[in-house]
Amino acid sequence: MEEDYVMIPGSGTKKIIRDVKKEIETAFLDYSMSVIVSRALPDVRDGLKPVHRRILYTMHERGNDPSHAYRKSADTVGAVLGSYHPHGDASVYDAMVRLAQDFSLRYPLVDGQGNFGSVDGDPPAAYRYTEARMSRMAVEMLTDIEKDTIDWDPNFDETKKEPHVLPSRFPNLLVNGSQGIAVGMATNIPPHNLGETIDACLHQLRNPECSIEDLIRLMPAPDFPTGGIIFGISDVHQGYRTGRGRVVMRARTHLEEFGRDRVRIIVDEIPYMVNKRVMYEKMHELMREKKIEGIAEMRDESSKEIRICIDLKQGAMPEVVLNNLFKMTQMQESFGMNMVALVDGQPTLLNLQQMIVHFLSHRREVVTRRTVFRLGKYRAQGHLLEGQTVALSNLDEFIRIIRNAKT
């Protein structure tokens, strides 16, 4: 007997008897689906997880946009927690910080003022110190939200409504990418250049029968916010075709001559999601322990721009030193593409074309609903204008009726 009911004597209530194995299985499945849908995976339409969507909508709702002054981050975090996100304040602030980091997002959705962390892994200042508002890109994600373009859900205490998805005028999932670890699955989508992505969307819109190869020609590779070089393209294109692939990223370098016949290697850009300080310390350690030969001195001269100087010994071959650095440090890193997103609430592995098709379908629905909304609004206005026209055509009778009215 898996499940049964027993009456508790004298209380009038039932006690459920259930197999513990069955109960644990059910509870774990419920929990895992909750994490997948409500926390860790982005929606294919706007590329956002619920916490990001709630942050941006709260800013929009409170007029915290580029045309107004910055507001304290603590103010925004408190508003998100109070209205939409029944979790800890750290989860909201961490998500908001990432939306403001130009080394994490290709096109940041939050315009931050103050210390929002650095590529060296420095933590952001506490939310009582920093200030933020929506970026211009974020405004484009919320355009027309008041025109019945999307569905709404009740918030956690059913006192307000929150957007189920944002109208999103650009394909944010491809443009900014996404990372997330759920229960039993994960997602890892690289960011892309906005112009190339829009070109691919327009091509798919005008040529619905086009092949995925046509789209790959228009957006041949990811475009990471920290720059760098993509080393080898075949695995990237495999990821676009199947949803799973690999992007090998290398630091961008150039050579400078100094002294008498001496050369130094300058690192200008580093791979995406690499902590520059950790990378530099590893390089320094390998130099000190003489595991990489040919380096005389190393300095991190970075300010706003990355600049790591590697002075070579006289006669050392820069190509050999570079190859050893790529092999032994994070100057070369891999980004594993795993393009999983929510489609109608279900986690789905998507190729490049499917992502674009789902986004276009979303935009088609948004534009249709906006048009219907405008039509209803203009019909109501037309009804009033028709009444005014009738009144003006019969002005004497109209005045007589008003004068003789009892009320």
CSV table of C-alpha atoms in Angstrom, one decimal:
chain,number,residue,atom,x,y,z
A,1,MET,CA,0.0,0.0,0.0
A,2,GLU,CA,1.7,3.2,-1.2
A,3,GLU,CA,-0.7,5.7,0.3
A,4,ASP,CA,-3.6,5.5,2.8
A,5,TYR,CA,-5.5,7.7,5.2
A,6,VAL,CA,-6.1,7.0,8.9
A,7,MET,CA,-8.5,9.1,11.1
A,8,ILE,CA,-6.8,10.5,14.3
A,9,PRO,CA,-9.2,9.6,17.2
A,10,GLY,CA,-10.9,12.6,18.7
A,11,SER,CA,-9.6,15.2,16.3
A,12,GLY,CA,-11.7,14.7,13.2
A,13,THR,CA,-8.5,15.0,11.0
A,14,LYS,CA,-6.8,12.5,8.7
A,15,LYS,CA,-3.2,11.2,8.8
A,16,ILE,CA,-1.7,10.4,5.5
A,17,ILE,CA,0.4,7.2,5.4
A,18,ARG,CA,2.7,7.2,2.4
A,19,ASP,CA,5.8,5.3,1.2
A,20,VAL,CA,8.9,7.4,2.1
A,21,LYS,CA,10.7,6.5,-1.2
A,22,LYS,CA,7.7,7.8,-3.2
A,23,GLU,CA,7.5,10.9,-1.1
A,24,ILE,CA,11.2,11.8,-1.6
A,25,GLU,CA,10.9,11.2,-5.4
A,26,THR,CA,7.9,13.5,-5.7
A,27,ALA,CA,9.4,16.2,-3.5
A,28,PHE,CA,12.8,16.1,-5.4
A,29,LEU,CA,11.1,16.3,-8.8
A,30,ASP,CA,8.9,19.3,-7.6
A,31,TYR,CA,12.0,21.0,-6.2
A,32,SER,CA,14.1,20.4,-9.4
A,33,MET,CA,11.4,21.7,-11.7
A,34,SER,CA,11.0,24.8,-9.5
A,35,VAL,CA,14.8,25.5,-9.7
A,36,ILE,CA,14.8,24.9,-13.5
A,37,VAL,CA,11.8,27.1,-14.3
A,38,SER,CA,11.9,29.8,-11.5
A,39,ARG,CA,15.5,30.3,-10.9
A,40,ALA,CA,18.4,28.9,-13.0
A,41,LEU,CA,17.4,28.8,-16.7
A,42,PRO,CA,16.6,31.8,-19.0
A,43,ASP,CA,13.5,32.2,-21.1
A,44,VAL,CA,14.2,31.9,-24.8
A,45,ARG,CA,12.1,35.0,-25.6
A,46,ASP,CA,13.8,37.6,-23.4
A,47,GLY,CA,16.9,35.7,-22.3
A,48,LEU,CA,16.3,36.6,-18.6
A,49,LYS,CA,15.9,34.6,-15.4
A,50,PRO,CA,13.1,35.6,-13.1
A,51,VAL,CA,15.4,37.6,-10.8
A,52,HIS,CA,16.7,39.7,-13.7
A,53,ARG,CA,13.3,40.3,-15.0
A,54,ARG,CA,12.0,41.4,-11.6
A,55,ILE,CA,14.9,43.8,-11.2
A,56,LEU,CA,14.4,45.5,-14.6
A,57,TYR,CA,10.6,45.7,-14.2
A,58,THR,CA,10.9,47.2,-10.7
A,59,MET,CA,13.3,49.9,-12.1
A,60,HIS,CA,10.9,50.5,-14.9
A,61,GLU,CA,7.9,50.7,-12.6
A,62,ARG,CA,9.6,53.2,-10.4
A,63,GLY,CA,10.9,55.4,-13.2
A,64,ASN,CA,14.6,54.5,-12.5
A,65,ASP,CA,15.6,54.9,-16.2
A,66,PRO,CA,18.3,56.9,-18.1
A,67,SER,CA,16.2,60.1,-18.1
A,68,HIS,CA,16.2,60.2,-14.3
A,69,ALA,CA,18.9,60.3,-11.6
A,70,TYR,CA,20.6,57.3,-10.2
A,71,ARG,CA,19.1,55.7,-7.1
A,72,LYS,CA,20.8,53.8,-4.3
A,73,SER,CA,21.1,50.1,-5.0
A,74,ALA,CA,19.7,49.4,-1.5
A,75,ASP,CA,16.5,51.2,-2.5
A,76,THR,CA,16.0,49.0,-5.7
A,77,VAL,CA,17.0,45.8,-3.9
A,78,GLY,CA,14.4,46.5,-1.2
A,79,ALA,CA,11.7,47.3,-3.7
A,80,VAL,CA,12.4,44.0,-5.6
A,81,LEU,CA,12.3,42.0,-2.4
A,82,GLY,CA,9.2,43.7,-1.1
A,83,SER,CA,7.1,43.3,-4.3
A,84,TYR,CA,8.4,40.4,-6.4
A,85,HIS,CA,11.3,38.3,-5.2
A,86,PRO,CA,10.8,36.4,-1.9
A,87,HIS,CA,14.5,35.4,-1.5
A,88,GLY,CA,17.6,36.9,0.2
A,89,ASP,CA,18.8,40.4,-0.5
A,90,ALA,CA,22.2,39.0,-1.6
A,91,SER,CA,20.6,37.1,-4.5
A,92,VAL,CA,19.0,40.2,-5.9
A,93,TYR,CA,22.1,42.5,-5.4
A,94,ASP,CA,24.5,39.9,-6.9
A,95,ALA,CA,22.2,39.6,-10.0
A,96,MET,CA,22.0,43.4,-10.3
A,97,VAL,CA,25.8,43.8,-10.0
A,98,ARG,CA,26.3,41.3,-12.9
A,99,LEU,CA,23.8,43.2,-15.0
A,100,ALA,CA,26.0,46.3,-14.5
A,101,GLN,CA,29.4,44.8,-15.2
A,102,ASP,CA,30.8,45.6,-18.7
A,103,PHE,CA,33.2,42.7,-18.4
A,104,SER,CA,30.4,40.2,-17.7
A,105,LEU,CA,27.7,41.4,-20.1
A,106,ARG,CA,28.4,42.4,-23.7
A,107,TYR,CA,25.7,45.1,-23.4
A,108,PRO,CA,25.0,45.9,-19.7
A,109,LEU,CA,21.3,46.2,-18.8
A,110,VAL,CA,22.0,48.2,-15.6
A,111,ASP,CA,23.9,51.5,-15.6
A,112,GLY,CA,25.9,51.4,-12.3
A,113,GLN,CA,27.7,54.2,-10.4
A,114,GLY,CA,30.3,53.3,-7.9
A,115,ASN,CA,32.3,50.1,-7.3
A,116,PHE,CA,30.6,47.2,-9.1
A,117,GLY,CA,33.6,44.9,-9.0
A,118,SER,CA,36.4,44.4,-11.4
A,119,VAL,CA,38.0,41.9,-13.8
A,120,ASP,CA,40.5,41.2,-11.1
A,121,GLY,CA,37.7,39.6,-9.0
A,122,ASP,CA,37.4,42.5,-6.6
A,123,PRO,CA,34.0,42.3,-4.9
A,124,PRO,CA,31.5,45.2,-5.4
A,125,ALA,CA,30.8,47.7,-2.7
A,126,ALA,CA,27.9,47.1,-0.4
A,127,TYR,CA,24.5,48.1,-1.8
A,128,ARG,CA,24.3,51.1,0.6
A,129,TYR,CA,27.1,52.7,-1.3
A,130,THR,CA,26.4,52.0,-5.0
A,131,GLU,CA,23.8,53.6,-7.2
A,132,ALA,CA,22.1,52.3,-10.3
A,133,ARG,CA,19.5,52.9,-13.0
A,134,MET,CA,18.4,51.1,-16.2
A,135,SER,CA,20.7,51.3,-19.2
A,136,ARG,CA,19.4,52.4,-22.6
A,137,MET,CA,19.5,48.7,-23.7
A,138,ALA,CA,17.2,47.7,-20.8
A,139,VAL,CA,14.7,50.4,-21.8
A,140,GLU,CA,14.4,48.6,-25.2
A,141,MET,CA,13.6,45.4,-23.4
A,142,LEU,CA,10.6,47.0,-21.7
A,143,THR,CA,9.3,49.2,-24.5
A,144,ASP,CA,5.5,48.7,-25.0
A,145,ILE,CA,5.0,46.7,-21.8
A,146,GLU,CA,2.0,48.8,-20.9
A,147,LYS,CA,0.2,48.1,-24.2
A,148,ASP,CA,-1.0,44.5,-23.4
A,149,THR,CA,1.9,43.0,-25.3
A,150,ILE,CA,2.7,40.3,-22.7
A,151,ASP,CA,1.0,38.1,-20.1
A,152,TRP,CA,1.2,38.9,-16.4
A,153,ASP,CA,1.5,36.6,-13.3
A,154,PRO,CA,0.4,37.4,-9.7
A,155,ASN,CA,3.4,38.1,-7.4
A,156,PHE,CA,4.1,35.9,-4.4
A,157,ASP,CA,1.4,37.4,-2.2
A,158,GLU,CA,-1.0,38.2,-5.0
A,159,THR,CA,-1.1,41.9,-4.3
A,160,LYS,CA,0.5,42.9,-7.6
A,161,LYS,CA,1.1,41.6,-11.1
A,162,GLU,CA,4.6,40.9,-12.6
A,163,PRO,CA,5.5,40.3,-16.2
A,164,HIS,CA,5.7,36.7,-17.3
A,165,VAL,CA,8.2,37.7,-20.0
A,166,LEU,CA,9.5,41.1,-21.3
A,167,PRO,CA,8.6,42.4,-24.8
A,168,SER,CA,12.4,42.6,-25.6
A,169,ARG,CA,13.0,44.5,-28.8
A,170,PHE,CA,16.3,42.6,-29.4
A,171,PRO,CA,17.3,38.9,-28.9
A,172,ASN,CA,18.9,39.3,-25.5
A,173,LEU,CA,19.6,35.6,-25.0
A,174,LEU,CA,22.0,35.6,-27.9
A,175,VAL,CA,23.3,39.2,-27.5
A,176,ASN,CA,24.2,38.9,-23.8
A,177,GLY,CA,24.3,35.1,-23.4
A,178,SER,CA,23.5,33.3,-20.1
A,179,GLN,CA,25.0,31.0,-17.6
A,180,GLY,CA,23.1,28.9,-15.1
A,181,ILE,CA,23.3,25.6,-13.1
A,182,ALA,CA,19.9,24.0,-12.3
A,183,VAL,CA,19.2,20.5,-10.9
A,184,GLY,CA,20.4,17.9,-13.4
A,185,MET,CA,21.0,20.4,-16.1
A,186,ALA,CA,22.9,23.6,-16.9
A,187,THR,CA,23.1,26.3,-19.6
A,188,ASN,CA,26.0,28.2,-21.0
A,189,ILE,CA,25.3,30.5,-23.9
A,190,PRO,CA,28.0,32.9,-25.2
A,191,PRO,CA,27.3,36.6,-26.0
A,192,HIS,CA,27.3,37.9,-29.5
A,193,ASN,CA,27.6,41.1,-31.5
A,194,LEU,CA,24.3,43.0,-31.6
A,195,GLY,CA,24.7,44.1,-35.3
A,196,GLU,CA,25.5,40.6,-36.5
A,197,THR,CA,22.6,39.1,-34.4
A,198,ILE,CA,20.1,41.5,-35.8
A,199,ASP,CA,21.3,40.8,-39.3
A,200,ALA,CA,20.7,37.1,-38.8
A,201,CYS,CA,17.2,37.8,-37.3
A,202,LEU,CA,16.3,39.9,-40.3
A,203,HIS,CA,17.6,37.3,-42.7
A,204,GLN,CA,15.5,34.6,-41.0
A,205,LEU,CA,12.4,36.9,-41.0
A,206,ARG,CA,12.7,37.6,-44.7
A,207,ASN,CA,13.7,34.1,-45.7
A,208,PRO,CA,11.9,31.6,-43.4
A,209,GLU,CA,13.2,28.7,-45.4
A,210,CYS,CA,16.9,29.7,-45.0
A,211,SER,CA,19.4,27.2,-43.7
A,212,ILE,CA,21.4,27.4,-40.5
A,213,GLU,CA,24.5,27.8,-42.6
A,214,ASP,CA,23.1,31.1,-43.9
A,215,LEU,CA,22.8,32.4,-40.4
A,216,ILE,CA,26.3,31.2,-39.4
A,217,ARG,CA,27.7,33.2,-42.3
A,218,LEU,CA,26.0,36.4,-40.8
A,219,MET,CA,27.1,35.7,-37.2
A,220,PRO,CA,30.2,33.5,-37.5
A,221,ALA,CA,31.3,33.5,-33.9
A,222,PRO,CA,30.6,34.9,-30.4
A,223,ASP,CA,31.7,38.3,-29.3
A,224,PHE,CA,33.0,38.4,-25.8
A,225,PRO,CA,33.0,41.6,-23.7
A,226,THR,CA,36.6,41.2,-22.6
A,227,GLY,CA,37.8,40.8,-26.2
A,228,GLY,CA,40.5,38.1,-27.0
A,229,ILE,CA,40.8,35.8,-30.0
A,230,ILE,CA,38.7,32.8,-30.8
A,231,PHE,CA,41.2,30.0,-31.7
A,232,GLY,CA,39.6,27.6,-34.2
A,233,ILE,CA,36.0,28.0,-35.5
A,234,SER,CA,34.8,24.5,-36.3
A,235,ASP,CA,33.7,23.6,-32.8
A,236,VAL,CA,31.9,26.9,-32.5
A,237,HIS,CA,29.9,26.2,-35.7
A,238,GLN,CA,29.1,22.7,-34.3
A,239,GLY,CA,27.6,24.4,-31.3
A,240,TYR,CA,25.5,26.6,-33.5
A,241,ARG,CA,24.2,23.5,-35.4
A,242,THR,CA,23.5,21.2,-32.4
A,243,GLY,CA,23.3,23.4,-29.3
A,244,ARG,CA,26.5,21.9,-27.9
A,245,GLY,CA,30.0,23.0,-28.8
A,246,ARG,CA,33.2,24.6,-27.6
A,247,VAL,CA,34.8,28.0,-28.0
A,248,VAL,CA,38.6,28.1,-27.4
A,249,MET,CA,39.5,31.7,-26.4
A,250,ARG,CA,43.0,33.1,-26.3
A,251,ALA,CA,44.4,36.4,-24.8
A,252,ARG,CA,45.2,39.0,-27.4
A,253,THR,CA,48.9,40.0,-27.4
A,254,HIS,CA,51.3,42.1,-29.4
A,255,LEU,CA,55.1,42.6,-29.2
A,256,GLU,CA,57.1,45.7,-28.3
A,257,GLU,CA,60.8,46.3,-28.7
A,258,PHE,CA,62.8,47.9,-25.9
A,259,GLY,CA,66.4,48.3,-24.9
A,260,ARG,CA,69.1,46.7,-27.0
A,261,ASP,CA,67.5,44.0,-29.1
A,262,ARG,CA,65.0,43.1,-26.4
A,263,VAL,CA,61.3,42.2,-26.9
A,264,ARG,CA,58.4,42.3,-24.5
A,265,ILE,CA,55.0,40.6,-24.9
A,266,ILE,CA,52.0,42.8,-24.1
A,267,VAL,CA,48.7,41.2,-23.1
A,268,ASP,CA,45.9,43.5,-24.2
A,269,GLU,CA,42.7,41.4,-23.8
A,270,ILE,CA,42.0,38.2,-21.8
A,271,PRO,CA,39.5,35.4,-22.3
A,272,TYR,CA,35.9,35.8,-21.0
A,273,MET,CA,35.2,35.0,-17.4
A,274,VAL,CA,38.9,34.8,-16.5
A,275,ASN,CA,40.0,36.5,-13.3
A,276,LYS,CA,43.0,38.7,-14.4
A,277,ARG,CA,44.6,38.6,-10.9
A,278,VAL,CA,44.5,34.8,-10.6
A,279,MET,CA,45.8,34.5,-14.2
A,280,TYR,CA,48.7,36.9,-13.5
A,281,GLU,CA,49.7,35.3,-10.3
A,282,LYS,CA,49.9,31.9,-12.0
A,283,MET,CA,52.0,33.4,-14.8
A,284,HIS,CA,54.3,34.9,-12.1
A,285,GLU,CA,54.6,31.6,-10.3
A,286,LEU,CA,55.6,29.7,-13.4
A,287,MET,CA,58.2,32.4,-14.1
A,288,ARG,CA,59.6,32.2,-10.6
A,289,GLU,CA,59.8,28.4,-10.6
A,290,LYS,CA,61.4,28.6,-14.1
A,291,LYS,CA,58.7,26.3,-15.5
A,292,ILE,CA,58.5,28.7,-18.4
A,293,GLU,CA,61.9,29.7,-19.7
A,294,GLY,CA,62.9,33.0,-21.4
A,295,ILE,CA,61.0,35.5,-19.1
A,296,ALA,CA,63.2,38.2,-17.4
A,297,GLU,CA,60.4,40.2,-15.7
A,298,MET,CA,56.7,40.5,-15.5
A,299,ARG,CA,54.5,43.5,-14.5
A,300,ASP,CA,50.7,44.2,-14.4
A,301,GLU,CA,50.4,47.8,-15.7
A,302,SER,CA,46.7,47.7,-16.1
A,303,SER,CA,44.5,50.7,-15.4
A,304,LYS,CA,41.1,51.0,-17.1
A,305,GLU,CA,42.6,49.0,-20.0
A,306,ILE,CA,44.3,45.7,-19.5
A,307,ARG,CA,48.1,45.7,-20.0
A,308,ILE,CA,50.3,42.9,-18.7
A,309,CYS,CA,54.0,43.3,-19.7
A,310,ILE,CA,56.2,40.3,-20.1
A,311,ASP,CA,59.9,41.3,-20.6
A,312,LEU,CA,61.8,38.5,-22.4
A,313,LYS,CA,65.4,37.6,-22.0
A,314,GLN,CA,67.8,38.5,-24.8
A,315,GLY,CA,67.6,35.8,-27.5
A,316,ALA,CA,64.3,34.3,-26.2
A,317,MET,CA,61.7,33.4,-28.8
A,318,PRO,CA,58.4,35.2,-28.2
A,319,GLU,CA,56.4,32.4,-30.0
A,320,VAL,CA,57.8,29.7,-27.8
A,321,VAL,CA,57.1,31.7,-24.6
A,322,LEU,CA,53.6,32.5,-25.8
A,323,ASN,CA,52.8,28.9,-26.6
A,324,ASN,CA,53.9,27.8,-23.1
A,325,LEU,CA,51.7,30.5,-21.6
A,326,PHE,CA,48.7,29.5,-23.6
A,327,LYS,CA,49.3,25.8,-22.6
A,328,MET,CA,50.0,26.4,-18.9
A,329,THR,CA,47.8,29.4,-17.9
A,330,GLN,CA,44.4,30.9,-18.4
A,331,MET,CA,45.7,32.9,-21.3
A,332,GLN,CA,43.9,30.1,-23.2
A,333,GLU,CA,40.5,29.0,-21.9
A,334,SER,CA,37.5,27.0,-23.2
A,335,PHE,CA,33.9,28.1,-23.1
A,336,GLY,CA,31.6,25.1,-23.3
A,337,MET,CA,28.5,25.9,-25.3
A,338,ASN,CA,25.4,24.3,-23.9
A,339,MET,CA,22.4,26.3,-25.3
A,340,VAL,CA,19.6,25.2,-23.0
A,341,ALA,CA,16.7,27.6,-22.5
A,342,LEU,CA,13.0,27.5,-21.4
A,343,VAL,CA,10.5,27.1,-24.3
A,344,ASP,CA,6.9,27.2,-23.1
A,345,GLY,CA,8.2,26.5,-19.6
A,346,GLN,CA,10.2,23.4,-20.7
A,347,PRO,CA,14.0,23.2,-20.7
A,348,THR,CA,15.1,22.6,-24.3
A,349,LEU,CA,18.4,22.3,-26.1
A,350,LEU,CA,18.3,24.7,-29.0
A,351,ASN,CA,20.5,25.4,-32.0
A,352,LEU,CA,21.1,28.9,-33.4
A,353,GLN,CA,18.2,28.9,-35.8
A,354,GLN,CA,15.7,27.6,-33.3
A,355,MET,CA,16.7,30.5,-30.9
A,356,ILE,CA,16.2,33.1,-33.6
A,357,VAL,CA,12.8,31.5,-34.7
A,358,HIS,CA,11.5,31.5,-31.1
A,359,PHE,CA,12.5,35.2,-30.6
A,360,LEU,CA,10.9,36.2,-33.9
A,361,SER,CA,7.7,34.4,-32.9
A,362,HIS,CA,7.7,36.3,-29.6
A,363,ARG,CA,8.2,39.6,-31.4
A,364,ARG,CA,5.4,38.8,-33.8
A,365,GLU,CA,3.0,38.1,-30.9
A,366,VAL,CA,4.1,41.4,-29.1
A,367,VAL,CA,3.6,43.5,-32.3
A,368,THR,CA,0.2,41.8,-33.0
A,369,ARG,CA,-1.0,42.4,-29.4
A,370,ARG,CA,0.3,46.0,-29.5
A,371,THR,CA,-1.7,46.6,-32.7
A,372,VAL,CA,-4.9,45.2,-31.2
A,373,PHE,CA,-4.4,47.3,-28.1
A,374,ARG,CA,-3.9,50.5,-30.2
A,375,LEU,CA,-6.9,49.6,-32.4
A,376,GLY,CA,-9.2,49.3,-29.3
A,377,LYS,CA,-7.9,52.6,-27.9
A,378,TYR,CA,-8.4,54.5,-31.2
A,379,ARG,CA,-11.9,52.9,-31.6
A,380,ALA,CA,-12.9,54.2,-28.2
A,381,GLN,CA,-11.6,57.7,-29.2
A,382,GLY,CA,-13.5,57.5,-32.5
A,383,HIS,CA,-16.7,56.6,-30.6
A,384,LEU,CA,-16.3,59.9,-28.5
A,385,LEU,CA,-15.5,61.9,-31.7
A,386,GLU,CA,-18.6,60.5,-33.4
A,387,GLY,CA,-20.7,61.7,-30.4
A,388,GLN,CA,-19.2,65.1,-30.6
A,389,THR,CA,-19.9,65.3,-34.3
A,390,VAL,CA,-23.6,64.5,-33.8
A,391,ALA,CA,-23.8,67.1,-31.0
A,392,LEU,CA,-22.2,69.8,-33.2
A,393,SER,CA,-24.5,69.0,-36.1
A,394,ASN,CA,-27.6,69.5,-33.9
A,395,LEU,CA,-26.3,72.2,-31.5
A,396,ASP,CA,-29.6,74.0,-30.9
A,397,GLU,CA,-31.4,70.7,-30.0
A,398,PHE,CA,-28.4,69.7,-27.9
A,399,ILE,CA,-28.5,72.9,-25.8
A,400,ARG,CA,-32.3,72.7,-25.4
A,401,ILE,CA,-32.0,69.1,-24.0
A,402,ILE,CA,-29.3,70.3,-21.5
A,403,ARG,CA,-31.4,73.3,-20.4
A,404,ASN,CA,-34.5,71.3,-19.9
A,405,ALA,CA,-32.8,68.4,-18.1
A,406,LYS,CA,-33.8,68.0,-14.5
A,407,THR,CA,-30.3,66.9,-13.4
